[in-house]
């Protein structure tokens, strides 16, 4: 994780990927804002009794469905971590952040390091003592589900 986050090639790749999706991310964010604004207006009309509950539910259902899809797209476009690195930091700085981090902060660092990849921990060799073996850990673009 430290090596990956301190690698300038990784930071450049993150920066390039952000530039590619930036326009669509702006569009998605604007659509989310508009859907949320419409929901608020509908709720206000319902509160003032200018709209029946049935009419509210009919109007709100497609907005809620759109928002669900838009939130998912926003998360996918941002990699779930819109505040990720755009410039590499020295390995010592990353290691210090890791050492002083709480579990949630460590998960965020780990997510930044993985990006769109998946971490795979291969099975342990049965003849050996039970201990942590970093050689069993690998990063994959995708993982097939076990049958």
PDB file of C-alpha atoms in Angstrom:
ATOM      1  CA  UNK A   1       0.000   0.000   0.000  1.00  0.00           C
ATOM      2  CA  UNK A   2       2.802   2.421   0.927  1.00  0.00           C
ATOM      3  CA  UNK A   3       4.767   1.585  -2.218  1.00  0.00           C
ATOM      4  CA  UNK A   4       1.744   2.054  -4.452  1.00  0.00           C
ATOM      5  CA  UNK A   5       0.627   5.369  -2.976  1.00  0.00           C
ATOM      6  CA  UNK A   6       4.163   6.741  -3.082  1.00  0.00           C
ATOM      7  CA  UNK A   7       4.667   5.699  -6.733  1.00  0.00           C
ATOM      8  CA  UNK A   8       4.505   8.764  -8.997  1.00  0.00           C
ATOM      9  CA  UNK A   9       3.226   6.584 -11.889  1.00  0.00           C
ATOM     10  CA  UNK A  10       0.193   5.607  -9.787  1.00  0.00           C
ATOM     11  CA  UNK A  11      -0.489   9.244  -8.861  1.00  0.00           C
ATOM     12  CA  UNK A  12      -0.194  10.288 -12.522  1.00  0.00           C
ATOM     13  CA  UNK A  13      -2.574   7.506 -13.568  1.00  0.00           C
ATOM     14  CA  UNK A  14      -5.102   8.643 -10.948  1.00  0.00           C
ATOM     15  CA  UNK A  15      -4.778  12.228 -12.150  1.00  0.00           C
ATOM     16  CA  UNK A  16      -5.237  11.207 -15.813  1.00  0.00           C
ATOM     17  CA  UNK A  17      -8.272   9.064 -14.970  1.00  0.00           C
ATOM     18  CA  UNK A  18      -9.842  11.941 -13.057  1.00  0.00           C
ATOM     19  CA  UNK A  19      -9.332  14.273 -16.008  1.00  0.00           C
ATOM     20  CA  UNK A  20     -11.068  11.767 -18.324  1.00  0.00           C
ATOM     21  CA  UNK A  21     -14.147  11.408 -16.146  1.00  0.00           C
ATOM     22  CA  UNK A  22     -14.276  14.990 -14.905  1.00  0.00           C
ATOM     23  CA  UNK A  23     -16.834  16.195 -17.467  1.00  0.00           C
ATOM     24  CA  UNK A  24     -19.221  13.283 -16.910  1.00  0.00           C
ATOM     25  CA  UNK A  25     -18.795  13.603 -13.153  1.00  0.00           C
ATOM     26  CA  UNK A  26     -19.813  17.272 -13.434  1.00  0.00           C
ATOM     27  CA  UNK A  27     -22.895  16.257 -15.448  1.00  0.00           C
ATOM     28  CA  UNK A  28     -23.852  13.567 -12.940  1.00  0.00           C
ATOM     29  CA  UNK A  29     -23.393  15.980 -10.032  1.00  0.00           C
ATOM     30  CA  UNK A  30     -25.630  18.542 -11.756  1.00  0.00           C
ATOM     31  CA  UNK A  31     -28.297  15.883 -12.397  1.00  0.00           C
ATOM     32  CA  UNK A  32     -28.150  14.820  -8.727  1.00  0.00           C
ATOM     33  CA  UNK A  33     -28.565  18.423  -7.621  1.00  0.00           C
ATOM     34  CA  UNK A  34     -31.575  18.874  -9.914  1.00  0.00           C
ATOM     35  CA  UNK A  35     -33.269  15.642  -8.762  1.00  0.00           C
ATOM     36  CA  UNK A  36     -32.710  16.547  -5.109  1.00  0.00           C
ATOM     37  CA  UNK A  37     -34.108  20.055  -5.734  1.00  0.00           C
ATOM     38  CA  UNK A  38     -37.224  18.586  -7.343  1.00  0.00           C
ATOM     39  CA  UNK A  39     -37.683  16.192  -4.420  1.00  0.00           C
ATOM     40  CA  UNK A  40     -37.449  19.092  -1.967  1.00  0.00           C
ATOM     41  CA  UNK A  41     -40.041  21.078  -3.944  1.00  0.00           C
ATOM     42  CA  UNK A  42     -42.371  18.074  -4.018  1.00  0.00           C
ATOM     43  CA  UNK A  43     -41.946  17.566  -0.276  1.00  0.00           C
ATOM     44  CA  UNK A  44     -42.688  21.245   0.382  1.00  0.00           C
ATOM     45  CA  UNK A  45     -45.871  21.046  -1.733  1.00  0.00           C
ATOM     46  CA  UNK A  46     -46.918  17.922   0.147  1.00  0.00           C
ATOM     47  CA  UNK A  47     -46.267  19.699   3.443  1.00  0.00           C
ATOM     48  CA  UNK A  48     -48.424  22.657   2.344  1.00  0.00           C
ATOM     49  CA  UNK A  49     -51.114  20.154   1.247  1.00  0.00           C
ATOM     50  CA  UNK A  50     -50.929  21.341  -2.342  1.00  0.00           C
ATOM     51  CA  UNK A  51     -50.222  17.741  -3.343  1.00  0.00           C
ATOM     52  CA  UNK A  52     -51.723  14.452  -2.206  1.00  0.00           C
ATOM     53  CA  UNK A  53     -49.507  11.707  -0.833  1.00  0.00           C
ATOM     54  CA  UNK A  54     -50.396   9.523  -3.815  1.00  0.00           C
ATOM     55  CA  UNK A  55     -49.387  12.285  -6.255  1.00  0.00           C
ATOM     56  CA  UNK A  56     -46.161  12.829  -4.299  1.00  0.00           C
ATOM     57  CA  UNK A  57     -45.279   9.120  -4.414  1.00  0.00           C
ATOM     58  CA  UNK A  58     -46.061   8.986  -8.148  1.00  0.00           C
ATOM     59  CA  UNK A  59     -43.818  11.983  -8.855  1.00  0.00           C
ATOM     60  CA  UNK A  60     -41.070  10.984  -6.418  1.00  0.00           C
ATOM     61  CA  UNK A  61     -40.653   7.350  -7.515  1.00  0.00           C
ATOM     62  CA  UNK A  62     -38.840   8.108 -10.809  1.00  0.00           C
ATOM     63  CA  UNK A  63     -36.732  10.776  -9.076  1.00  0.00           C
ATOM     64  CA  UNK A  64     -35.649   8.317  -6.380  1.00  0.00           C
ATOM     65  CA  UNK A  65     -34.843   5.714  -9.042  1.00  0.00           C
ATOM     66  CA  UNK A  66     -32.796   8.237 -11.010  1.00  0.00           C
ATOM     67  CA  UNK A  67     -30.963   9.333  -7.876  1.00  0.00           C
ATOM     68  CA  UNK A  68     -30.076   5.747  -7.013  1.00  0.00           C
ATOM     69  CA  UNK A  69     -28.511   5.247 -10.456  1.00  0.00           C
ATOM     70  CA  UNK A  70     -26.801   8.649 -10.378  1.00  0.00           C
ATOM     71  CA  UNK A  71     -25.282   8.053  -6.925  1.00  0.00           C
ATOM     72  CA  UNK A  72     -23.934   4.705  -8.139  1.00  0.00           C
ATOM     73  CA  UNK A  73     -22.460   6.306 -11.264  1.00  0.00           C
ATOM     74  CA  UNK A  74     -20.924   9.132  -9.218  1.00  0.00           C
ATOM     75  CA  UNK A  75     -19.301   6.598  -6.883  1.00  0.00           C
ATOM     76  CA  UNK A  76     -18.010   4.592  -9.833  1.00  0.00           C
ATOM     77  CA  UNK A  77     -16.630   7.660 -11.617  1.00  0.00           C
ATOM     78  CA  UNK A  78     -14.934   8.956  -8.479  1.00  0.00           C
ATOM     79  CA  UNK A  79     -13.612   5.523  -7.546  1.00  0.00           C
ATOM     80  CA  UNK A  80     -15.344   5.934  -4.207  1.00  0.00           C
ATOM     81  CA  UNK A  81     -12.560   8.243  -3.175  1.00  0.00           C
ATOM     82  CA  UNK A  82     -12.780  11.649  -4.878  1.00  0.00           C
ATOM     83  CA  UNK A  83     -10.135  13.002  -2.501  1.00  0.00           C
ATOM     84  CA  UNK A  84      -7.493  10.455  -3.546  1.00  0.00           C
ATOM     85  CA  UNK A  85      -3.919  11.301  -4.486  1.00  0.00           C
ATOM     86  CA  UNK A  86      -3.055  13.411  -7.499  1.00  0.00           C
ATOM     87  CA  UNK A  87       0.630  13.662  -6.603  1.00  0.00           C
ATOM     88  CA  UNK A  88       2.843  11.034  -5.045  1.00  0.00           C
ATOM     89  CA  UNK A  89       3.958  11.515  -1.478  1.00  0.00           C
ATOM     90  CA  UNK A  90       7.222  10.148  -0.102  1.00  0.00           C
ATOM     91  CA  UNK A  91       6.952   6.578   1.205  1.00  0.00           C
ATOM     92  CA  UNK A  92       7.936   7.788   4.690  1.00  0.00           C
ATOM     93  CA  UNK A  93       4.946  10.178   4.778  1.00  0.00           C
ATOM     94  CA  UNK A  94       2.527   7.448   3.679  1.00  0.00           C
ATOM     95  CA  UNK A  95       4.006   5.008   6.223  1.00  0.00           C
ATOM     96  CA  UNK A  96       3.650   7.617   8.974  1.00  0.00           C
ATOM     97  CA  UNK A  97       0.009   8.247   7.982  1.00  0.00           C
ATOM     98  CA  UNK A  98      -0.622   4.491   8.073  1.00  0.00           C
ATOM     99  CA  UNK A  99       1.032   4.029  11.468  1.00  0.00           C
ATOM    100  CA  UNK A 100      -0.940   6.849  13.087  1.00  0.00           C
ATOM    101  CA  UNK A 101      -4.264   6.090  11.357  1.00  0.00           C
ATOM    102  CA  UNK A 102      -7.401   4.718  12.939  1.00  0.00           C
ATOM    103  CA  UNK A 103      -8.972   1.635  11.268  1.00  0.00           C
ATOM    104  CA  UNK A 104     -11.351   3.736   9.124  1.00  0.00           C
ATOM    105  CA  UNK A 105      -8.479   5.909   7.906  1.00  0.00           C
ATOM    106  CA  UNK A 106      -6.432   2.792   7.100  1.00  0.00           C
ATOM    107  CA  UNK A 107      -9.345   1.426   5.060  1.00  0.00           C
ATOM    108  CA  UNK A 108      -9.472   4.726   3.128  1.00  0.00           C
ATOM    109  CA  UNK A 109      -5.736   4.588   2.407  1.00  0.00           C
ATOM    110  CA  UNK A 110      -6.062   0.979   1.328  1.00  0.00           C
ATOM    111  CA  UNK A 111      -8.989   1.835  -0.960  1.00  0.00           C
ATOM    112  CA  UNK A 112      -6.936   4.636  -2.541  1.00  0.00           C
ATOM    113  CA  UNK A 113      -4.072   2.223  -3.154  1.00  0.00           C
ATOM    114  CA  UNK A 114      -6.314  -0.412  -4.744  1.00  0.00           C
ATOM    115  CA  UNK A 115      -8.287   1.955  -6.967  1.00  0.00           C
ATOM    116  CA  UNK A 116     -10.481  -0.114  -9.293  1.00  0.00           C
ATOM    117  CA  UNK A 117      -8.560  -3.306  -8.542  1.00  0.00           C
ATOM    118  CA  UNK A 118      -9.342  -6.140  -6.161  1.00  0.00           C
ATOM    119  CA  UNK A 119      -7.088  -7.545  -3.475  1.00  0.00           C
ATOM    120  CA  UNK A 120      -6.863 -11.334  -3.453  1.00  0.00           C
ATOM    121  CA  UNK A 121      -5.430 -13.376  -0.590  1.00  0.00           C
ATOM    122  CA  UNK A 122      -4.484 -16.808  -1.859  1.00  0.00           C
ATOM    123  CA  UNK A 123      -4.945 -19.871   0.384  1.00  0.00           C
ATOM    124  CA  UNK A 124      -2.160 -20.716   2.811  1.00  0.00           C
ATOM    125  CA  UNK A 125       0.092 -23.674   2.182  1.00  0.00           C
ATOM    126  CA  UNK A 126      -1.158 -26.399   4.534  1.00  0.00           C
ATOM    127  CA  UNK A 127       2.294 -27.746   5.475  1.00  0.00           C
ATOM    128  CA  UNK A 128       3.412 -24.445   7.023  1.00  0.00           C
ATOM    129  CA  UNK A 129       2.732 -22.785  10.357  1.00  0.00           C
ATOM    130  CA  UNK A 130      -0.175 -20.387  10.450  1.00  0.00           C
ATOM    131  CA  UNK A 131       1.417 -16.988   9.983  1.00  0.00           C
ATOM    132  CA  UNK A 132       0.994 -13.945   7.780  1.00  0.00           C
ATOM    133  CA  UNK A 133       2.605 -14.420   4.378  1.00  0.00           C
ATOM    134  CA  UNK A 134       2.584 -11.254   2.231  1.00  0.00           C
ATOM    135  CA  UNK A 135       3.459 -13.392  -0.809  1.00  0.00           C
ATOM    136  CA  UNK A 136      -0.155 -14.681  -0.714  1.00  0.00           C
ATOM    137  CA  UNK A 137      -1.509 -11.189  -1.414  1.00  0.00           C
ATOM    138  CA  UNK A 138      -1.948 -10.025  -4.991  1.00  0.00           C
ATOM    139  CA  UNK A 139      -3.875  -7.359  -6.824  1.00  0.00           C
ATOM    140  CA  UNK A 140      -6.165  -8.302  -9.706  1.00  0.00           C
ATOM    141  CA  UNK A 141      -8.231  -6.289 -12.176  1.00  0.00           C
ATOM    142  CA  UNK A 142     -11.188  -8.545 -11.407  1.00  0.00           C
ATOM    143  CA  UNK A 143     -11.865 -11.781  -9.591  1.00  0.00           C
ATOM    144  CA  UNK A 144     -14.053 -14.604 -10.832  1.00  0.00           C
ATOM    145  CA  UNK A 145     -16.582 -15.866  -8.328  1.00  0.00           C
ATOM    146  CA  UNK A 146     -15.802 -19.272  -6.856  1.00  0.00           C
ATOM    147  CA  UNK A 147     -17.999 -22.054  -8.157  1.00  0.00           C
TER     148      UNK A 147
END
